[in-house]
Amino acid sequence: MSGVYKSIEMVGTSAQSFEDATRAAVKRAGESMRNLEWLEVVEQRGYIKGSEVGEYQVKLKLWFKLEEDNG
């Protein structure tokens, strides 16, 4: 399975979990990008509100396969 891939970075957020933040970023990317195939979690961090975790953030690298130029 050969091809050429391009990567982008995104940050997903969630009030629930790192997993939900990851899923939110992938879902949003999939709404405007084609051929998404891979992801890498680059960083995880959280926002503390009072003495609770108020928000989870995940920095992702997403790869998509470039379409072949048939012209």
Short mmCIF file of N, CA, C and O in Angstrom, two decimals:
data_model
loop_
_atom_site.label_atom_id
_atom_site.label_comp_id
_atom_site.label_asym_id
_atom_site.label_seq_id
_atom_site.Cartn_x
_atom_site.Cartn_y
_atom_site.Cartn_z
N MET A 1 0.85 -1.17 0.00
CA MET A 1 0.00 0.00 0.00
C MET A 1 0.89 1.24 0.00
O MET A 1 1.20 1.79 1.04
N SER A 2 1.35 1.63 -1.15
CA SER A 2 2.22 2.79 -1.23
C SER A 2 1.40 4.05 -1.42
O SER A 2 0.23 4.00 -1.79
N GLY A 3 2.02 5.17 -1.18
CA GLY A 3 1.35 6.45 -1.34
C GLY A 3 2.12 7.54 -0.66
O GLY A 3 3.17 7.32 -0.05
N VAL A 4 1.57 8.74 -0.76
CA VAL A 4 2.16 9.91 -0.12
C VAL A 4 1.15 10.46 0.87
O VAL A 4 -0.04 10.58 0.56
N TYR A 5 1.64 10.78 2.07
CA TYR A 5 0.77 11.26 3.13
C TYR A 5 1.17 12.68 3.55
O TYR A 5 2.33 13.06 3.44
N LYS A 6 0.20 13.42 4.04
CA LYS A 6 0.44 14.74 4.61
C LYS A 6 -0.08 14.71 6.03
O LYS A 6 -1.05 14.01 6.32
N SER A 7 0.55 15.46 6.93
CA SER A 7 0.08 15.49 8.31
C SER A 7 -0.29 16.91 8.71
O SER A 7 0.23 17.88 8.18
N ILE A 8 -1.22 16.99 9.63
CA ILE A 8 -1.61 18.26 10.25
C ILE A 8 -1.67 18.04 11.75
O ILE A 8 -1.75 16.91 12.22
N GLU A 9 -1.63 19.13 12.51
CA GLU A 9 -1.81 19.05 13.96
C GLU A 9 -3.11 19.72 14.34
O GLU A 9 -3.48 20.74 13.76
N MET A 10 -3.78 19.14 15.30
CA MET A 10 -5.04 19.67 15.82
C MET A 10 -5.05 19.50 17.33
O MET A 10 -4.33 18.66 17.86
N VAL A 11 -5.89 20.28 17.99
CA VAL A 11 -6.11 20.12 19.43
C VAL A 11 -7.60 19.86 19.63
O VAL A 11 -8.44 20.65 19.20
N GLY A 12 -7.89 18.74 20.27
CA GLY A 12 -9.26 18.42 20.63
C GLY A 12 -9.46 18.67 22.11
O GLY A 12 -8.53 18.52 22.92
N THR A 13 -10.68 19.06 22.47
CA THR A 13 -10.99 19.33 23.87
C THR A 13 -12.26 18.59 24.29
O THR A 13 -13.12 18.29 23.47
N SER A 14 -12.35 18.33 25.58
CA SER A 14 -13.53 17.67 26.13
C SER A 14 -13.61 17.96 27.63
O SER A 14 -12.58 18.05 28.29
N ALA A 15 -14.81 18.04 28.12
CA ALA A 15 -15.01 18.17 29.57
C ALA A 15 -15.00 16.79 30.24
O ALA A 15 -14.96 16.71 31.47
N GLN A 16 -14.99 15.71 29.42
CA GLN A 16 -15.13 14.36 29.97
C GLN A 16 -13.82 13.58 30.11
O GLN A 16 -13.56 13.00 31.15
N SER A 17 -13.01 13.54 29.02
CA SER A 17 -11.83 12.68 29.06
C SER A 17 -10.89 12.98 27.90
O SER A 17 -11.27 13.64 26.93
N PHE A 18 -9.66 12.46 28.00
CA PHE A 18 -8.70 12.56 26.89
C PHE A 18 -9.23 11.81 25.67
O PHE A 18 -9.06 12.24 24.54
N GLU A 19 -9.84 10.66 25.91
CA GLU A 19 -10.39 9.87 24.80
C GLU A 19 -11.47 10.64 24.05
O GLU A 19 -11.48 10.66 22.81
N ASP A 20 -12.37 11.29 24.77
CA ASP A 20 -13.41 12.08 24.12
C ASP A 20 -12.80 13.26 23.36
O ASP A 20 -13.30 13.63 22.29
N ALA A 21 -11.76 13.85 23.89
CA ALA A 21 -11.09 14.96 23.20
C ALA A 21 -10.47 14.47 21.89
O ALA A 21 -10.54 15.16 20.86
N THR A 22 -9.89 13.28 21.91
CA THR A 22 -9.31 12.70 20.70
C THR A 22 -10.40 12.44 19.67
O THR A 22 -10.27 12.80 18.49
N ARG A 23 -11.47 11.82 20.10
CA ARG A 23 -12.58 11.51 19.19
C ARG A 23 -13.19 12.78 18.60
O ARG A 23 -13.55 12.81 17.42
N ALA A 24 -13.30 13.84 19.39
CA ALA A 24 -13.86 15.10 18.90
C ALA A 24 -13.00 15.69 17.79
O ALA A 24 -13.51 16.18 16.77
N ALA A 25 -11.68 15.65 17.97
CA ALA A 25 -10.77 16.20 16.96
C ALA A 25 -10.83 15.39 15.67
O ALA A 25 -10.90 15.96 14.58
N VAL A 26 -10.84 14.07 15.78
CA VAL A 26 -10.89 13.22 14.58
C VAL A 26 -12.22 13.40 13.85
O VAL A 26 -12.26 13.51 12.63
N LYS A 27 -13.30 13.46 14.61
CA LYS A 27 -14.62 13.65 14.00
C LYS A 27 -14.68 14.97 13.24
O LYS A 27 -15.15 15.03 12.11
N ARG A 28 -14.19 16.03 13.87
CA ARG A 28 -14.22 17.35 13.22
C ARG A 28 -13.35 17.37 11.98
O ARG A 28 -13.73 17.91 10.94
N ALA A 29 -12.16 16.78 12.05
CA ALA A 29 -11.27 16.73 10.89
C ALA A 29 -11.94 15.96 9.75
O ALA A 29 -11.84 16.35 8.59
N GLY A 30 -12.63 14.88 10.08
CA GLY A 30 -13.29 14.07 9.07
C GLY A 30 -14.43 14.77 8.36
O GLY A 30 -14.83 14.37 7.27
N GLU A 31 -14.95 15.84 8.94
CA GLU A 31 -16.03 16.61 8.31
C GLU A 31 -15.52 17.45 7.15
O GLU A 31 -16.30 17.82 6.27
N SER A 32 -14.23 17.78 7.14
CA SER A 32 -13.72 18.64 6.07
C SER A 32 -12.51 18.06 5.33
O SER A 32 -12.04 18.67 4.38
N MET A 33 -12.06 16.88 5.72
CA MET A 33 -10.90 16.27 5.08
C MET A 33 -11.25 14.86 4.62
O MET A 33 -12.02 14.16 5.28
N ARG A 34 -10.63 14.46 3.51
CA ARG A 34 -10.81 13.09 3.01
C ARG A 34 -9.55 12.29 3.29
O ARG A 34 -8.47 12.83 3.49
N ASN A 35 -9.70 10.99 3.25
CA ASN A 35 -8.58 10.05 3.30
C ASN A 35 -7.78 10.07 4.60
O ASN A 35 -6.59 9.75 4.60
N LEU A 36 -8.41 10.44 5.72
CA LEU A 36 -7.73 10.35 7.01
C LEU A 36 -7.43 8.88 7.30
O LEU A 36 -8.30 8.03 7.15
N GLU A 37 -6.20 8.60 7.72
CA GLU A 37 -5.85 7.21 7.96
C GLU A 37 -5.14 6.95 9.29
O GLU A 37 -5.24 5.87 9.82
N TRP A 38 -4.40 7.91 9.82
CA TRP A 38 -3.59 7.67 11.01
C TRP A 38 -3.70 8.83 11.98
O TRP A 38 -3.96 9.97 11.59
N LEU A 39 -3.45 8.53 13.26
CA LEU A 39 -3.35 9.59 14.26
C LEU A 39 -2.25 9.25 15.24
O LEU A 39 -1.91 8.09 15.45
N GLU A 40 -1.69 10.30 15.83
CA GLU A 40 -0.69 10.16 16.89
C GLU A 40 -1.03 11.18 17.97
O GLU A 40 -1.23 12.36 17.67
N VAL A 41 -1.13 10.74 19.20
CA VAL A 41 -1.32 11.66 20.32
C VAL A 41 0.06 12.22 20.66
O VAL A 41 0.96 11.49 21.06
N VAL A 42 0.22 13.53 20.49
CA VAL A 42 1.51 14.19 20.71
C VAL A 42 1.62 14.69 22.14
O VAL A 42 2.66 14.56 22.78
N GLU A 43 0.54 15.26 22.66
CA GLU A 43 0.52 15.81 24.02
C GLU A 43 -0.85 15.63 24.64
O GLU A 43 -1.86 15.61 23.93
N GLN A 44 -0.88 15.53 25.95
CA GLN A 44 -2.12 15.57 26.71
C GLN A 44 -1.94 16.59 27.82
O GLN A 44 -0.88 16.66 28.44
N ARG A 45 -2.96 17.38 28.04
CA ARG A 45 -2.91 18.34 29.14
C ARG A 45 -4.33 18.63 29.61
O ARG A 45 -5.30 18.30 28.93
N GLY A 46 -4.43 19.22 30.76
CA GLY A 46 -5.75 19.53 31.30
C GLY A 46 -5.78 20.88 31.95
O GLY A 46 -4.76 21.40 32.41
N TYR A 47 -6.96 21.46 31.98
CA TYR A 47 -7.20 22.74 32.63
C TYR A 47 -7.83 22.46 33.98
O TYR A 47 -8.81 21.70 34.08
N ILE A 48 -7.28 23.05 35.02
CA ILE A 48 -7.79 22.84 36.37
C ILE A 48 -8.67 24.01 36.75
O ILE A 48 -8.27 25.17 36.65
N LYS A 49 -9.89 23.70 37.17
CA LYS A 49 -10.85 24.72 37.61
C LYS A 49 -11.17 24.42 39.06
O LYS A 49 -11.81 23.41 39.37
N GLY A 50 -10.68 25.28 39.94
CA GLY A 50 -10.83 25.01 41.37
C GLY A 50 -9.94 23.84 41.74
O GLY A 50 -8.74 23.87 41.55
N SER A 51 -10.55 22.77 42.22
CA SER A 51 -9.79 21.57 42.54
C SER A 51 -10.20 20.39 41.66
O SER A 51 -9.97 19.25 42.01
N GLU A 52 -10.81 20.69 40.52
CA GLU A 52 -11.29 19.66 39.59
C GLU A 52 -10.68 19.87 38.21
O GLU A 52 -10.28 20.98 37.85
N VAL A 53 -10.66 18.82 37.42
CA VAL A 53 -10.26 18.95 36.02
C VAL A 53 -11.45 19.56 35.27
O VAL A 53 -12.55 19.00 35.26
N GLY A 54 -11.23 20.72 34.70
CA GLY A 54 -12.30 21.43 33.99
C GLY A 54 -12.34 21.12 32.51
O GLY A 54 -13.38 21.22 31.88
N GLU A 55 -11.18 20.75 31.94
CA GLU A 55 -11.14 20.44 30.52
C GLU A 55 -9.92 19.58 30.21
O GLU A 55 -8.86 19.77 30.79
N TYR A 56 -10.11 18.63 29.33
CA TYR A 56 -9.02 17.79 28.83
C TYR A 56 -8.66 18.27 27.43
O TYR A 56 -9.56 18.56 26.63
N GLN A 57 -7.38 18.35 27.16
CA GLN A 57 -6.91 18.73 25.83
C GLN A 57 -5.95 17.68 25.31
O GLN A 57 -5.11 17.18 26.06
N VAL A 58 -6.07 17.37 24.02
CA VAL A 58 -5.19 16.42 23.37
C VAL A 58 -4.68 17.05 22.08
O VAL A 58 -5.47 17.50 21.26
N LYS A 59 -3.37 17.11 21.95
CA LYS A 59 -2.76 17.58 20.71
C LYS A 59 -2.48 16.35 19.86
O LYS A 59 -1.82 15.42 20.30
N LEU A 60 -3.03 16.36 18.65
CA LEU A 60 -2.93 15.21 17.75
C LEU A 60 -2.20 15.57 16.47
O LEU A 60 -2.28 16.71 16.01
N LYS A 61 -1.55 14.60 15.91
CA LYS A 61 -1.04 14.69 14.55
C LYS A 61 -1.90 13.72 13.75
O LYS A 61 -2.03 12.56 14.12
N LEU A 62 -2.53 14.22 12.69
CA LEU A 62 -3.38 13.40 11.83
C LEU A 62 -2.76 13.31 10.45
O LEU A 62 -2.28 14.30 9.91
N TRP A 63 -2.79 12.11 9.87
CA TRP A 63 -2.24 11.90 8.54
C TRP A 63 -3.37 11.54 7.58
O TRP A 63 -4.26 10.76 7.91
N PHE A 64 -3.29 12.12 6.38
CA PHE A 64 -4.21 11.73 5.34
C PHE A 64 -3.43 11.45 4.06
O PHE A 64 -2.38 12.04 3.81
N LYS A 65 -3.96 10.53 3.28
CA LYS A 65 -3.29 10.12 2.05
C LYS A 65 -3.65 11.10 0.94
O LYS A 65 -4.83 11.41 0.73
N LEU A 66 -2.62 11.60 0.25
CA LEU A 66 -2.86 12.50 -0.87
C LEU A 66 -3.41 11.71 -2.05
O LEU A 66 -2.98 10.58 -2.31
N GLU A 67 -4.35 12.31 -2.73
CA GLU A 67 -4.93 11.65 -3.89
C GLU A 67 -3.94 11.68 -5.04
O GLU A 67 -3.17 12.64 -5.19
N GLU A 68 -3.97 10.64 -5.84
CA GLU A 68 -3.06 10.56 -6.98
C GLU A 68 -3.47 11.55 -8.06
O GLU A 68 -4.64 11.75 -8.31
N ASP A 69 -2.48 12.15 -8.68
CA ASP A 69 -2.71 13.07 -9.79
C ASP A 69 -2.74 12.25 -11.07
O ASP A 69 -1.73 11.70 -11.50
N ASN A 70 -3.90 12.14 -11.66
CA ASN A 70 -4.03 11.33 -12.87
C ASN A 70 -3.94 12.17 -14.14
O ASN A 70 -4.37 11.75 -15.21
N GLY A 71 -3.44 13.37 -14.01
CA GLY A 71 -3.38 14.24 -15.18
C GLY A 71 -2.03 14.51 -15.54
O GLY A 71 -1.31 14.70 -16.33
#
